Structure formats: C-alpha cells, structure tokens
Coordinates of C-alpha atoms and ligand atoms in Angstrom, one line a residue:
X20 CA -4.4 -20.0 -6.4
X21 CA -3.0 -18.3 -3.4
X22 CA -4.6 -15.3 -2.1
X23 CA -5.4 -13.6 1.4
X24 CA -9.2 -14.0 2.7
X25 CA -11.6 -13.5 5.4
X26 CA -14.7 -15.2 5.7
X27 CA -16.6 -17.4 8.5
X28 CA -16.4 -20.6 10.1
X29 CA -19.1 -23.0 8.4
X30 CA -18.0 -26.1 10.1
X31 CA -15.4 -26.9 13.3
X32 CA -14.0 -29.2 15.1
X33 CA -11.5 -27.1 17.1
X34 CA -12.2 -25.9 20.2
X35 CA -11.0 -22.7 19.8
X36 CA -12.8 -21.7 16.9
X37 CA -17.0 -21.7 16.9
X38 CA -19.3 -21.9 13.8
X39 CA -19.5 -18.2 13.0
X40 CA -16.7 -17.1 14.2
X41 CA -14.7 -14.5 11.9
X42 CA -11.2 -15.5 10.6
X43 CA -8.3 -14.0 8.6
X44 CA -5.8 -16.3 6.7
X45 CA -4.9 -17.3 3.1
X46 CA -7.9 -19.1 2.0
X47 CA -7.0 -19.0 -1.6
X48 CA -9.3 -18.5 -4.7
X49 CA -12.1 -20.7 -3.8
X50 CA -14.9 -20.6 -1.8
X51 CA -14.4 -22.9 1.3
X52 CA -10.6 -23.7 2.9
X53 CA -9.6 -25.8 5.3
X54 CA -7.7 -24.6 8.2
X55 CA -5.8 -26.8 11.1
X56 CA -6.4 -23.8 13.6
X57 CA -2.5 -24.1 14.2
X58 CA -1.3 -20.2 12.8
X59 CA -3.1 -20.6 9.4
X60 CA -5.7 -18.8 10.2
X61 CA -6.7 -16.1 12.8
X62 CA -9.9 -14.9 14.9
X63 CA -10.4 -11.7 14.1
X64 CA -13.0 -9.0 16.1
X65 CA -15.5 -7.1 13.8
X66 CA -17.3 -5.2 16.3
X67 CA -15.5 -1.7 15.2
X68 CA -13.5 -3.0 12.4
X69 CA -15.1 -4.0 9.2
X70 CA -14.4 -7.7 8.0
X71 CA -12.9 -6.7 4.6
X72 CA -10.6 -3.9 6.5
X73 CA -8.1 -6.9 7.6
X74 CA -7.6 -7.4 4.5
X75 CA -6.5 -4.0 3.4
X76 CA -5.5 -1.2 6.1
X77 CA -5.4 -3.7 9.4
X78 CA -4.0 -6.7 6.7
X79 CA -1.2 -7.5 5.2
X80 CA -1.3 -4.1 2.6
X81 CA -1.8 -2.1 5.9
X82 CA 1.0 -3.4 7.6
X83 CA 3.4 -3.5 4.5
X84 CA 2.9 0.2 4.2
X85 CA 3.7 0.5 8.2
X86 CA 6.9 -1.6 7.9
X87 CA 8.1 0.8 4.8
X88 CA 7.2 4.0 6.4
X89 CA 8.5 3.3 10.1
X90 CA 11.1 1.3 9.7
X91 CA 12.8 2.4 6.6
X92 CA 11.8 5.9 5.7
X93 CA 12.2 6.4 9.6
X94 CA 9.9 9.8 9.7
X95 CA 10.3 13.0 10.9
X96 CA 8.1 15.6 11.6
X97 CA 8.2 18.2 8.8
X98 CA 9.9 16.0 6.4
X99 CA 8.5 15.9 2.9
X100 CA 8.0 12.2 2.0
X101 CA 6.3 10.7 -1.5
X102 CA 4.3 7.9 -2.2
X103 CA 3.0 6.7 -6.0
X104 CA 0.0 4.2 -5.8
X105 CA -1.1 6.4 -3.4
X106 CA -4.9 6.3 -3.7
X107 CA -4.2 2.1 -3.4
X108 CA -4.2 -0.5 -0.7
X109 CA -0.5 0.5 0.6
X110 CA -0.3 4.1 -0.5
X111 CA -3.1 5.0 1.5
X112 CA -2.5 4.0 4.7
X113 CA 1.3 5.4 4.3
X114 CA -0.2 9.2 3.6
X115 CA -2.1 8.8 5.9
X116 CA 0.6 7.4 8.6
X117 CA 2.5 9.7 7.7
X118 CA 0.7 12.9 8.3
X119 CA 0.0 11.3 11.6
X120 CA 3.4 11.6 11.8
X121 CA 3.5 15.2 11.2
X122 CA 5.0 14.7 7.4
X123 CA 4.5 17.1 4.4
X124 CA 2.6 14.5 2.4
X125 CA 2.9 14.3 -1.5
X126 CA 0.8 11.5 -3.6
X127 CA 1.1 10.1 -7.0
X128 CA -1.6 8.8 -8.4
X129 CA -3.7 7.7 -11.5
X130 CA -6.8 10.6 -13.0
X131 CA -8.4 13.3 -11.3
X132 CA -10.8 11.4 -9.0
X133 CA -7.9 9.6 -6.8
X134 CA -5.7 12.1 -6.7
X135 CA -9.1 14.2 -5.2
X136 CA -9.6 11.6 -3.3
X137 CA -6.1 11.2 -2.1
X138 CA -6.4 14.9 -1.4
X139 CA -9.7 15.9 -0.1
X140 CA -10.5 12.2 2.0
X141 CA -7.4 11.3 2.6
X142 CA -5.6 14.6 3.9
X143 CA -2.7 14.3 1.6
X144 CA -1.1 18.1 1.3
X145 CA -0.8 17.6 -2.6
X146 CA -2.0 15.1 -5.1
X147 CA -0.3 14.6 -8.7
X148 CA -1.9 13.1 -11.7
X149 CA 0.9 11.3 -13.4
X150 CA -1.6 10.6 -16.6
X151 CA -1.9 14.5 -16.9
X152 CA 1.9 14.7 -17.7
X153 CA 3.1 11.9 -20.2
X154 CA 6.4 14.0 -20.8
X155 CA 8.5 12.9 -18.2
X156 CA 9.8 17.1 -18.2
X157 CA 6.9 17.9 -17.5
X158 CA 5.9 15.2 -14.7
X159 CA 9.0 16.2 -12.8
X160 CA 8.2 20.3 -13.5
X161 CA 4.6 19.3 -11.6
X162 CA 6.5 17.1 -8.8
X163 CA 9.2 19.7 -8.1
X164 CA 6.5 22.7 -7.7
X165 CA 4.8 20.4 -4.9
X166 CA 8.0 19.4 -3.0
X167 CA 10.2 22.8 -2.8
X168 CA 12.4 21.4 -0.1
X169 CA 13.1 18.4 -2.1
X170 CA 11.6 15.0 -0.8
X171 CA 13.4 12.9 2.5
X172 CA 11.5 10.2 2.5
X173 CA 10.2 8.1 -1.1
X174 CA 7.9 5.3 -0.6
X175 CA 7.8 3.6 -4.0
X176 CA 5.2 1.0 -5.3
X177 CA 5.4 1.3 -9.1
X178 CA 9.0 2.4 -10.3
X179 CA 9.9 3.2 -13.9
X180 CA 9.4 7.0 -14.8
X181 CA 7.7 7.9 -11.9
X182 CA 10.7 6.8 -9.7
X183 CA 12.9 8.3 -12.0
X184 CA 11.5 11.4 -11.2
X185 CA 11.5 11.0 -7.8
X186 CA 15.5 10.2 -7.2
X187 CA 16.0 13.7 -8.8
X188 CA 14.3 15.4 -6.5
X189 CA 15.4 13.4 -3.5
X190 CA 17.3 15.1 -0.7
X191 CA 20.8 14.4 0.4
X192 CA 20.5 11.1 2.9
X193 CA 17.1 10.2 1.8
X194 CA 15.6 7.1 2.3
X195 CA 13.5 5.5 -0.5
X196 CA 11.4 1.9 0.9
X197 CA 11.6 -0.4 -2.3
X198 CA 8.1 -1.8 -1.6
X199 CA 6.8 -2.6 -5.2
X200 CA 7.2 -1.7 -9.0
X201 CA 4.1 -2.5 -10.5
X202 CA 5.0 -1.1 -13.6
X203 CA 7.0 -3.9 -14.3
X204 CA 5.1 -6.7 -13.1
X205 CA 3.9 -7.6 -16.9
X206 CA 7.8 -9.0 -16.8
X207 CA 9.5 -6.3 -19.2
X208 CA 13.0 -5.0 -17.3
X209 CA 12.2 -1.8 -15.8
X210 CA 15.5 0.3 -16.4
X211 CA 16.6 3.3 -14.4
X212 CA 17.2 6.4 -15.8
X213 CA 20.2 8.0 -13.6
X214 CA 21.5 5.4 -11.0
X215 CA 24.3 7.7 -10.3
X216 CA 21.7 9.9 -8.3
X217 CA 21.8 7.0 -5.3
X218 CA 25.1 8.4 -4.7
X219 CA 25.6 11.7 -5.3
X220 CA 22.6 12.3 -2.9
X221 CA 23.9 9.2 -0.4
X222 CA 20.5 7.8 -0.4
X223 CA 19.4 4.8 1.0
X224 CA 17.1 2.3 -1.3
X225 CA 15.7 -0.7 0.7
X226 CA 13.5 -3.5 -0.8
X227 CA 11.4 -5.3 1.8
X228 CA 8.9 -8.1 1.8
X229 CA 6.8 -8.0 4.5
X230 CA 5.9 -11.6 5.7
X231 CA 9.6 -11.6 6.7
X232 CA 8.9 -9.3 9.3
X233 CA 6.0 -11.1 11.2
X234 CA 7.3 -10.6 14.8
X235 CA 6.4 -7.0 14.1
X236 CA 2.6 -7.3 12.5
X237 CA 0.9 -7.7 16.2
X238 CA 2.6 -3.9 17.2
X239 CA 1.6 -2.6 13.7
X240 CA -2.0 -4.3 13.2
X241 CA -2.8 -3.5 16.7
X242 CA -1.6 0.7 15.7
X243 CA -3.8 0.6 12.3
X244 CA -6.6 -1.4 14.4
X245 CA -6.8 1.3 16.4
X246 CA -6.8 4.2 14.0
X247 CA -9.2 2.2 11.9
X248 CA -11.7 1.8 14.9
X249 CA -11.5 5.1 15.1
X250 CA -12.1 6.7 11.9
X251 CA -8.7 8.2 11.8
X252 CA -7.6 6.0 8.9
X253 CA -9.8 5.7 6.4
X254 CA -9.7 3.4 3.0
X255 CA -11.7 2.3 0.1
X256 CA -12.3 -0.7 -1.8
X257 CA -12.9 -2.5 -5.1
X258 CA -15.5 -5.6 -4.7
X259 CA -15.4 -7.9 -7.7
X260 CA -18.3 -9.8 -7.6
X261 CA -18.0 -14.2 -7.5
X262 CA -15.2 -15.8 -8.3
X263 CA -15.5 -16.1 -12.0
X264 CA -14.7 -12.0 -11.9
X265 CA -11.3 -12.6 -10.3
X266 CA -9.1 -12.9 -13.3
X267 CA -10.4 -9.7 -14.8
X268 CA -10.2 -7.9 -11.5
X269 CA -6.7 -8.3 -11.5
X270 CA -6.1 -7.6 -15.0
X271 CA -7.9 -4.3 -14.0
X272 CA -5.5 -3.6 -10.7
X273 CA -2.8 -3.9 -13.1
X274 CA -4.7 -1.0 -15.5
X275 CA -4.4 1.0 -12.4
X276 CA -8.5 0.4 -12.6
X277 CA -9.4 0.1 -8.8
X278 CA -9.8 2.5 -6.4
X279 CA -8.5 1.2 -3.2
X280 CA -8.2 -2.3 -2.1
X281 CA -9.0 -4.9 -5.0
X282 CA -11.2 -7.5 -3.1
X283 CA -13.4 -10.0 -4.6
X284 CA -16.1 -11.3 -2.9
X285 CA -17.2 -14.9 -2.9
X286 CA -19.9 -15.6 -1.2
Ligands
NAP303 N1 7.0 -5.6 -0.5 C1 5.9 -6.1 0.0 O1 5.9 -6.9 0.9 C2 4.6 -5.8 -0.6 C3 3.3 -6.2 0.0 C4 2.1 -5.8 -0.6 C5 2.1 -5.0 -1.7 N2 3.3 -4.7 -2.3 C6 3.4 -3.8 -3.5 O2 2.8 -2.6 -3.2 C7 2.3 -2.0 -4.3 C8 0.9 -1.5 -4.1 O3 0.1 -2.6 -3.9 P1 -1.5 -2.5 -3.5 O4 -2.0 -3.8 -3.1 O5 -1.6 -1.3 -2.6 O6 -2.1 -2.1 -4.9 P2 -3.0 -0.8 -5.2 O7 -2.2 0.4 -5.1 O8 -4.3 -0.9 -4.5 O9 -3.3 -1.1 -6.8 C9 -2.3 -1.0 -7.7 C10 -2.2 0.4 -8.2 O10 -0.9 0.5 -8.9 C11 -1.0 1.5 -9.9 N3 -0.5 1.0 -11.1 C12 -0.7 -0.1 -11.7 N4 0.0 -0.3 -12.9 C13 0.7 0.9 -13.0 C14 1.7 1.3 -13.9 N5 2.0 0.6 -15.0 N6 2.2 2.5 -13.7 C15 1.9 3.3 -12.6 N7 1.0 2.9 -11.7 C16 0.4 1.7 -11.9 C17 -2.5 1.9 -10.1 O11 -2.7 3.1 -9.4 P3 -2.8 4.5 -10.2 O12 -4.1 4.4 -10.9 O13 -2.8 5.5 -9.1 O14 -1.6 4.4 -11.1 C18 -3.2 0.7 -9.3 O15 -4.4 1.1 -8.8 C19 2.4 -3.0 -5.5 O16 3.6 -2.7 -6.2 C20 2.6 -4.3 -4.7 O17 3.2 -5.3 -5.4 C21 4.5 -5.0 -1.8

C-alpha cells in the first residue's frame, strides 16, 4: 500500500546516506522500505523542524495547499478567500498562508473544537461549523454574514454542498483551486447545484495534482520550512498507533474524525 513516510536509516550502503540519518519518501504501509538513494527518498534536517512536520505542513499536504493558494487563487492583500477542511492537513497551512498574505481569512470546518481551533490557534478571521447548519439556507445565511464582500478566492477540498454554497457567494473573476472533494471519495457522483454560477461570475475553477508540479516543491518547502522553524505556521496531528490501526484511521479521516494531519506511527 502506497503512502508517504519518514523514518531513519537502519542499514546503508550508500555513501550519502549514514545509519541514523533522517529521510522523507514513500515508504509505504509497512515498517522497513528499501530505498536506492537515487530521488526516492530524501535527507531531511530535524534540528528546528519536527520529523512528522514533513509530512504534513513542510510535505506534500503543505506544499499542495502552497501550489493552490499561490498559484491559482493568486492572492491579494485584503481579498476575502475560503477554505473547507480547514482545521486539516491542507486547509491549515492555506489560512494560515494566506493571512501571511494579508487575506480576510474564512474556514469551514467540522464541530465546535476545529472551527476554535481554526480560529483562536490558527488566526483565521472567522470559523463556520458546517454540522451546525444541515439546511443548506441556512449554511449559506452563516457563510454570507462572514464574507460581506463576497469571497475572491475559494480553496476547495470537499465539494458537494459546501461548494455549492460557496460559488453563490463568489465574486465576479474569482478563482476557486479544485484541490480535493472528499465528500465524494466513497465513489457516489457529487452533482453541482447551479453550474451556471461559473459563468455569470467569470470564475476560474482549476483542479491540480500536486506531484505534477515538482520543480516548484524546493521554493515552496524551503518557504513553509521556514515559517515552520519559526513558529509562524503552526499544525496538528492525528497519531494512530502501529500499523494494524491504519485502516481504521483512515475510515476515520474520511468521518472528518482527525484533527490535523492523519499520521500513523509504526515504530
Ligand atoms: N490535489 C492534490 O494534489 C491534493 C494533495 C493532497 C490532498 N488533496 C486533497 O485535499 C483535501 C484535504 O486533504 P488533507 O490531507 O488535508 O485531509 P484533512 O483535511 O487533514 O482531513 C480530511 C478532512 O476532510 C473533511 N471531510 C471528510 N469527509 C467530509 C465530508 N463528507 N464532508 C465534508 N468534509 C469532510 C474532514 O474535516 P471536517 O471535520 O472539518 O469536515 C476531515 O477531517 C482532500 O480532499 C485531499 O484529497 C489533494
């Protein structure tokens, strides 16, 4: 089973990489991987990064919600921009990009704790519970109070509803990074309440998958390295515990059940 991992060299026979030494790469679901040394895996430095962090905000989550939020939303100081998921992996670290960026910053996310989270931790300017408001009328009533000039910039992870919400609210010329839609992922068609919207507001909708853009990860990992280091991005995770709890922990992330990265530790 695929799956990104860090972990330590236990054996080597490359010069360039010691017994100890800390490395990044896609391990898979099991507790030892061999590595050539030749790009599969990658030396990483721990001394003011946690391990586990290059696996969320200075991994491949971090740098999917960098890709999105710089090069598709394309901020703007005092823009409003959106982000469901936004207590998770990718939501996160594009709130909190964002208000680096001098953005009005509006989460969606799942119960009271994350959205205080999102909020309180994270620096978000407003935090909705979507659970609080099963009525779709009354979801977008609670979305349009928070985003009175309308939203510029939608980063979407879980479409459906929530999305659906979103578009209506969703300036003239906005741009909406197509980076997930969990809420479809159990394989049921997600459909899309009024399509017409993505003209009559002229907005732009672009899907990305991130590994296609790997000439850019060195400029973005080294940007969230950096804010990591220095406490100016901040994240939370989820540890599963051995290997026999990774099925149910990802059951779980689907339930919307973690808070922050899902990880699962091995050994
Ligand atoms: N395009 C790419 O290259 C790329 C790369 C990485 C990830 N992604 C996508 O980015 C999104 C976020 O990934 P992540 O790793 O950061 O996960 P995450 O946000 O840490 O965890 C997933 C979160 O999605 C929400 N969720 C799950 N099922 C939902 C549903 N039916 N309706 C509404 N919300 C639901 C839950 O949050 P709440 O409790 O707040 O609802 C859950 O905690 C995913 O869609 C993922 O597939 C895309």
């Amino acid at each position: 089973m695929i799956g990104g991992t860090v972990g330590e060299v236990v054996e080597s026979r490359n010069d360039k990489y010691a017994v100890g030494d800390k490395v990044v790469g896609f391990g898979g679901w099991q507790l030892y991987s061999t590595a050539t040394g030749k790009g599969d895996v990658t030396k990483v430095d721990t001394t003011h990064i946690p391990l586990s962090a290059y696996l969320g905000s200075v991994g491949m989550p971090g740098m999917t919600a960098w890709y999105g939020l710089m090069k598709i939303c394309e901020p703007k100081a005092g823009e409003t921009v959106c982000v469901d998921a936004a207590s998770g992996a990718v939501g996160s670290v594009v709130g909190q990009l964002a208000k680096l960026k001098g953005m009005h910053v509006v989460g969606i996310a799942g119960g009271p704790d994350k959205c205080a989270y999102v909020r309180d931790e994270l620096g978000f300017d407003e935090c909705i519970d979507y659970k609080a408001f099963p009525e779709p009328a009354d979801f977008y009533a609670a979305l349009k109070a928070v985003t009175p000039r309308g939203i510029d910039c939608h980063f979407e992870n879980v479409g459906g509803s929530i999305m659906d919400a979103v578009l209506l609210r969703m300036n003239a010329f906005g741009r909406i990074a197509l980076c997930g839609m969990i809420s479809g992922y159990n394989g049921v068609p997600i459909p899309m309440a009024a399509p017409q919207l993505i003209l009559q507001s002229r907005l732009k909708i672009q899907g990305f998958i991130v590994s296609e853009h790997m000439n850019l990860w060195p400029e973005g990992l080294g940007e969230l390295g950096g804010l990591v280091a220095t406490g100016k991005l901040k994240f939370r995770e989820s540890i599963a515990d051995g290997l026999a709890s990774a099925p149910q922990a990802f059951f779980d992330l689907l339930k919307g059940k973690n808070f922050g990265k899902q990880l699962v530790k091995l050994v």
